[in-house]
Short mmCIF file of C-alpha atoms in Angstrom, two decimals:
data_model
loop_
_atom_site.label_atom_id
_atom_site.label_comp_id
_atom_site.label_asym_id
_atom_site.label_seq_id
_atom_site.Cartn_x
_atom_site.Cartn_y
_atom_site.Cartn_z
CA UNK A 1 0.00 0.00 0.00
CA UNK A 2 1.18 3.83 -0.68
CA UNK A 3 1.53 4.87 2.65
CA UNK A 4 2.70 8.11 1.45
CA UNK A 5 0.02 8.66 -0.97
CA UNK A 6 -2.34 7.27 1.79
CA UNK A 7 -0.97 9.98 4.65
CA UNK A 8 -0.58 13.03 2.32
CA UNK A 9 -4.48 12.41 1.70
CA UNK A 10 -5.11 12.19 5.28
CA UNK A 11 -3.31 15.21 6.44
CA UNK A 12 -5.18 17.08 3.41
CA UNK A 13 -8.49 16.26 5.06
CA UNK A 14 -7.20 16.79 8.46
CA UNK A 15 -6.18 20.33 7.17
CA UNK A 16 -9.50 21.28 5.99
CA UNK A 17 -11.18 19.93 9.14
CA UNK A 18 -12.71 17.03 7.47
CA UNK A 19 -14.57 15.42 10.14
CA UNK A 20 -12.84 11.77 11.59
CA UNK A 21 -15.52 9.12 10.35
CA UNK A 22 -14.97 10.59 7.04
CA UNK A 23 -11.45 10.27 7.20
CA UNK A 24 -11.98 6.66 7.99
CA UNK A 25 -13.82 5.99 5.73
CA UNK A 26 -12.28 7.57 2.78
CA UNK A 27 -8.61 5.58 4.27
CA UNK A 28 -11.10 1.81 3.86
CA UNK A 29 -11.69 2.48 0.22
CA UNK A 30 -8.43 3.45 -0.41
CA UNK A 31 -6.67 0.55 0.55
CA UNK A 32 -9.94 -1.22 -1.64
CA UNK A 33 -8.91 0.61 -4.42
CA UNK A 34 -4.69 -0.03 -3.67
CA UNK A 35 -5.58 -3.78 -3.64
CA UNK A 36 -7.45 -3.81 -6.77
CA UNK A 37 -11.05 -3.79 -5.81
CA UNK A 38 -13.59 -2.73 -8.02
CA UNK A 39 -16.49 -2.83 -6.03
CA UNK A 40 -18.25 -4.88 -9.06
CA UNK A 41 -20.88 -7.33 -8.01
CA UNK A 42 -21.08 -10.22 -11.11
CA UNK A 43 -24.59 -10.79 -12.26
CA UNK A 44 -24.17 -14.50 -11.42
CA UNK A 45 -23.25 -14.24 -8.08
CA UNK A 46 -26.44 -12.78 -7.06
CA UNK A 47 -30.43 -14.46 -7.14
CA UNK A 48 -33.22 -11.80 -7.82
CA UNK A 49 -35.73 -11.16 -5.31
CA UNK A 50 -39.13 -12.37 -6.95
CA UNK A 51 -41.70 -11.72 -4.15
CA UNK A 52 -40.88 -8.50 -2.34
CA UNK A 53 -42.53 -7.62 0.77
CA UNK A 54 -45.72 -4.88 -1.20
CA UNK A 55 -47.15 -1.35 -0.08
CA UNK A 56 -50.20 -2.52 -0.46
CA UNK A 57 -50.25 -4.91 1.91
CA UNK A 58 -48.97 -3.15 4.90
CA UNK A 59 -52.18 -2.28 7.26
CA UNK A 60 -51.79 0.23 9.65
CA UNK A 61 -53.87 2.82 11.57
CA UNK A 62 -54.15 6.51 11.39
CA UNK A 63 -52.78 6.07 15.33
CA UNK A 64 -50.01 3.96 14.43
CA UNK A 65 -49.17 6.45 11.00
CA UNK A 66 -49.66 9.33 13.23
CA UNK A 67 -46.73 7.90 16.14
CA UNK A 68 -44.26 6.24 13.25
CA UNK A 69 -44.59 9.83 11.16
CA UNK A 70 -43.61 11.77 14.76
CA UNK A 71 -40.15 9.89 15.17
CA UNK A 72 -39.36 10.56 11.26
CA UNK A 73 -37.00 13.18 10.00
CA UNK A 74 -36.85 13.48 5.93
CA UNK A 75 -33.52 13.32 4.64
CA UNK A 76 -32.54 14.98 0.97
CA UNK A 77 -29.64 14.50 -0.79
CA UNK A 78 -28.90 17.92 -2.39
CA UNK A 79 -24.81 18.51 -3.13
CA UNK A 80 -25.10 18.01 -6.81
CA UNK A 81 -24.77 20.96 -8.78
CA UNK A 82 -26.56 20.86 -12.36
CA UNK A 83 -23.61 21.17 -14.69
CA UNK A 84 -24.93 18.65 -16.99
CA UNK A 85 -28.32 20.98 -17.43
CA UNK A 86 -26.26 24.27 -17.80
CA UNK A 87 -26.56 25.23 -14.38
CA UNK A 88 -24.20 26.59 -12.07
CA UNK A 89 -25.98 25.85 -8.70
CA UNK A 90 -27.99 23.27 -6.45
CA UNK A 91 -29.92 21.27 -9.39
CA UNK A 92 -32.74 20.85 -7.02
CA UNK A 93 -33.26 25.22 -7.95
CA UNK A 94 -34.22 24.22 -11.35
CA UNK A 95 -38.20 25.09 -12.18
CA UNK A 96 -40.28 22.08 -13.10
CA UNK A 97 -44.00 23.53 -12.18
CA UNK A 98 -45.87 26.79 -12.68
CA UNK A 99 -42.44 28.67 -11.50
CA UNK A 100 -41.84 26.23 -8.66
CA UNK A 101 -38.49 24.13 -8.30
CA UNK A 102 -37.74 20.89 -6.51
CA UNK A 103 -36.83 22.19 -3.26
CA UNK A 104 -40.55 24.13 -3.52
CA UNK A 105 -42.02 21.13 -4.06
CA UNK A 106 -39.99 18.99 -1.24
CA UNK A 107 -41.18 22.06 0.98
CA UNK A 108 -44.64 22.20 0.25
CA UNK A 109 -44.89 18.18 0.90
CA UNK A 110 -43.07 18.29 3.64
CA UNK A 111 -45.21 21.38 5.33
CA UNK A 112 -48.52 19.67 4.13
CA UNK A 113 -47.49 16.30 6.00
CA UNK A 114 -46.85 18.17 9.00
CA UNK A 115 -50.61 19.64 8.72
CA UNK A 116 -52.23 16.34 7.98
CA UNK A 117 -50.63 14.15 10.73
CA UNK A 118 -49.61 17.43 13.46
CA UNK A 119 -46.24 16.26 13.60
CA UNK A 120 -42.68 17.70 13.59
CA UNK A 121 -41.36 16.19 10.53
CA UNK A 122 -38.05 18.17 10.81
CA UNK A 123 -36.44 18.07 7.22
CA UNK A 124 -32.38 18.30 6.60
CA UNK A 125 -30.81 18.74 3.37
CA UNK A 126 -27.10 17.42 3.16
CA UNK A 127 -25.80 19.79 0.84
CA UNK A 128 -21.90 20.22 -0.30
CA UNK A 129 -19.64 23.04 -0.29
CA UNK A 130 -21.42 24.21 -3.59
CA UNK A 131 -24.86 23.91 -2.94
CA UNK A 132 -24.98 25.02 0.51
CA UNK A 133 -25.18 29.20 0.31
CA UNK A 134 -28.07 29.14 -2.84
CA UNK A 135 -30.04 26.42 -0.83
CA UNK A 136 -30.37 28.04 2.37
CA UNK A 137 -31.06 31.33 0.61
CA UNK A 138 -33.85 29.70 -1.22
CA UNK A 139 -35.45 28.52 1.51
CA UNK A 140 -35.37 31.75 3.75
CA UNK A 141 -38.93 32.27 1.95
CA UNK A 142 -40.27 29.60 4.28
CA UNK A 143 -39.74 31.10 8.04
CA UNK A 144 -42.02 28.17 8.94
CA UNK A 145 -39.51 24.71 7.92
CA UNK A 146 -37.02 25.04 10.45
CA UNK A 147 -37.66 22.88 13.27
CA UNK A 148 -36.20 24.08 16.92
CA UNK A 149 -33.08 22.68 18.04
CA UNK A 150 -32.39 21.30 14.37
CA UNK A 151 -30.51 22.85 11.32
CA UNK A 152 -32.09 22.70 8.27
CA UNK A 153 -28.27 21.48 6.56
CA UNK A 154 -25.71 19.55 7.23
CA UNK A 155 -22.52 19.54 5.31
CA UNK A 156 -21.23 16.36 2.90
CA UNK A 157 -17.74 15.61 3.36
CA UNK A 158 -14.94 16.29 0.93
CA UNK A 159 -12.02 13.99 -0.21
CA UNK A 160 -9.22 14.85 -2.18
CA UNK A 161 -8.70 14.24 -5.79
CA UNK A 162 -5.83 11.73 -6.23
CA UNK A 163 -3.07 10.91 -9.12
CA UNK A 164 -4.68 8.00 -11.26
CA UNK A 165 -0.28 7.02 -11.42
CA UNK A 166 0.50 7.34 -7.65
CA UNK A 167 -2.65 7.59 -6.09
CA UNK A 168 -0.96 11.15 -4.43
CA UNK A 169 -3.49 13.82 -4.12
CA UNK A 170 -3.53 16.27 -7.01
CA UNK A 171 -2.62 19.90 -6.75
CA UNK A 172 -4.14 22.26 -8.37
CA UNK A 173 -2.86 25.87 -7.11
CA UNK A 174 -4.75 28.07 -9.28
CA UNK A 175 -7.85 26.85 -7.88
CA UNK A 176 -7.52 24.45 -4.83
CA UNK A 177 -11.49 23.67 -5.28
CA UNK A 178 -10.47 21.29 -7.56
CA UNK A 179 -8.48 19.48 -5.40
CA UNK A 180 -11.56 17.95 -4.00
CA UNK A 181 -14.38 16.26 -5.20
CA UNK A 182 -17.45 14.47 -3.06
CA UNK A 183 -17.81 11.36 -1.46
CA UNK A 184 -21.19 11.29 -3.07
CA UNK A 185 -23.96 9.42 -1.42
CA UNK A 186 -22.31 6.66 0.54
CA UNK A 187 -21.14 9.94 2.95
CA UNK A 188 -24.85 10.04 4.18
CA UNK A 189 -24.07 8.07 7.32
CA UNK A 190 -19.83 9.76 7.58
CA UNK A 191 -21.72 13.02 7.39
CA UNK A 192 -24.19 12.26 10.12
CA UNK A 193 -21.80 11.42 12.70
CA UNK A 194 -19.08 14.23 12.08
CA UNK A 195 -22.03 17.05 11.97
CA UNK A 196 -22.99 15.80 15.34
CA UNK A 197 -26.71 16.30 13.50
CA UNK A 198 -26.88 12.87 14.28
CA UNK A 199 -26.41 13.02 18.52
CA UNK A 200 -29.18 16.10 17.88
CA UNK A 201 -31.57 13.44 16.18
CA UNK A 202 -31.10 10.84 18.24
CA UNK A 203 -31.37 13.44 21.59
CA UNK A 204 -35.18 14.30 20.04
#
């Protein structure tokens, strides 16, 4: 293994306060990818799953809904920017409906849940270093979402670019952004933790 490569990464993330269970995590998958892991699953090494448990059969009552609905907090992944679309900010700002965009139309469900069942229903948005700002100004127009003692964001990780030759992280002086790209969805959990957001939903 490139322990060099491995600790210059490290001490990059420790230097831009990457939280620890990120830094953990990011060190597992690069020993994965040092030992020549793929992460491929082969299609006939796995069975498909013919009778699923179905919506439609779950039963429950409006009392049970109403109790399971009060310990739920919505979770939205929002740190991908819209680059592919022409867009320069949090994709979920793009306008789908009568001049509403995504994150409109995530509030609006989430606000009209919290009417029908009288519930909390806090909602956090883990954004990334380039959606965060545009988000939270977007949703200023709703003085109503936040929920006391919870932030509306929490922040994905980062992890640093590396040399496809040495597996070094890259260096990119004229504009150390990209130096970093993110851990994508499998930081959910990484992200959680280091926040502490997930000590403040666990607390509640």
């Amino acid at each position: 293994m490139s322990e060099a490569g491995l600790n210059a990464a490290r001490q990059k993330m420790i230097d831009a306060g990457v939280a620890a269970p990120a830094i953990e995590v990011f060190s597992r998958f690069y020993e994965l990818l040092e030992s020549g892991a793929t992460g491929v699953i082969r299609e006939d090494t796995i069975e498909p799953l013919l009778d699923p448990p179905m919506l439609a059969d779950v039963d429950i009552t409006e009392a049970e809904a109403r109790e399971a609905i009060g310990k739920t907090v919505i979770i939205k992944l929002n740190g991908g920017l819209g680059t592919s679309m022409g867009l320069d900010q949090a994709k979920t700002l793009l306008e789908v409906r009568d001049g509403l965009n995504f994150l409109d139309l995530i509030t609006q469900q989430v606000l009209a849940a919290r009417e029908r069942y009288h519930a909390r229903l806090p909602l956090l948005l883990m954004n990334s270093f380039r959606t965060e700002s545009d988000t939270l100004a977007h949703l200023a127009r709703y003085p109503e979402l936040p929920v006391t003692g919870l932030p509306l964001s929490f922040m994905q990780n980062q992890e640093p670019k590396l040399r496809a030759d040495d597996l070094t992280p890259v260096e990119w002086p004229d504009d150390p952004s990209m130096e970093w790209c993110p851990p994508d969805h499998g930081d959910l959990y990484p992200a959680l933790e280091g926040s502490g957001v997930l000590d403040k939903l666990l607390a509640q």
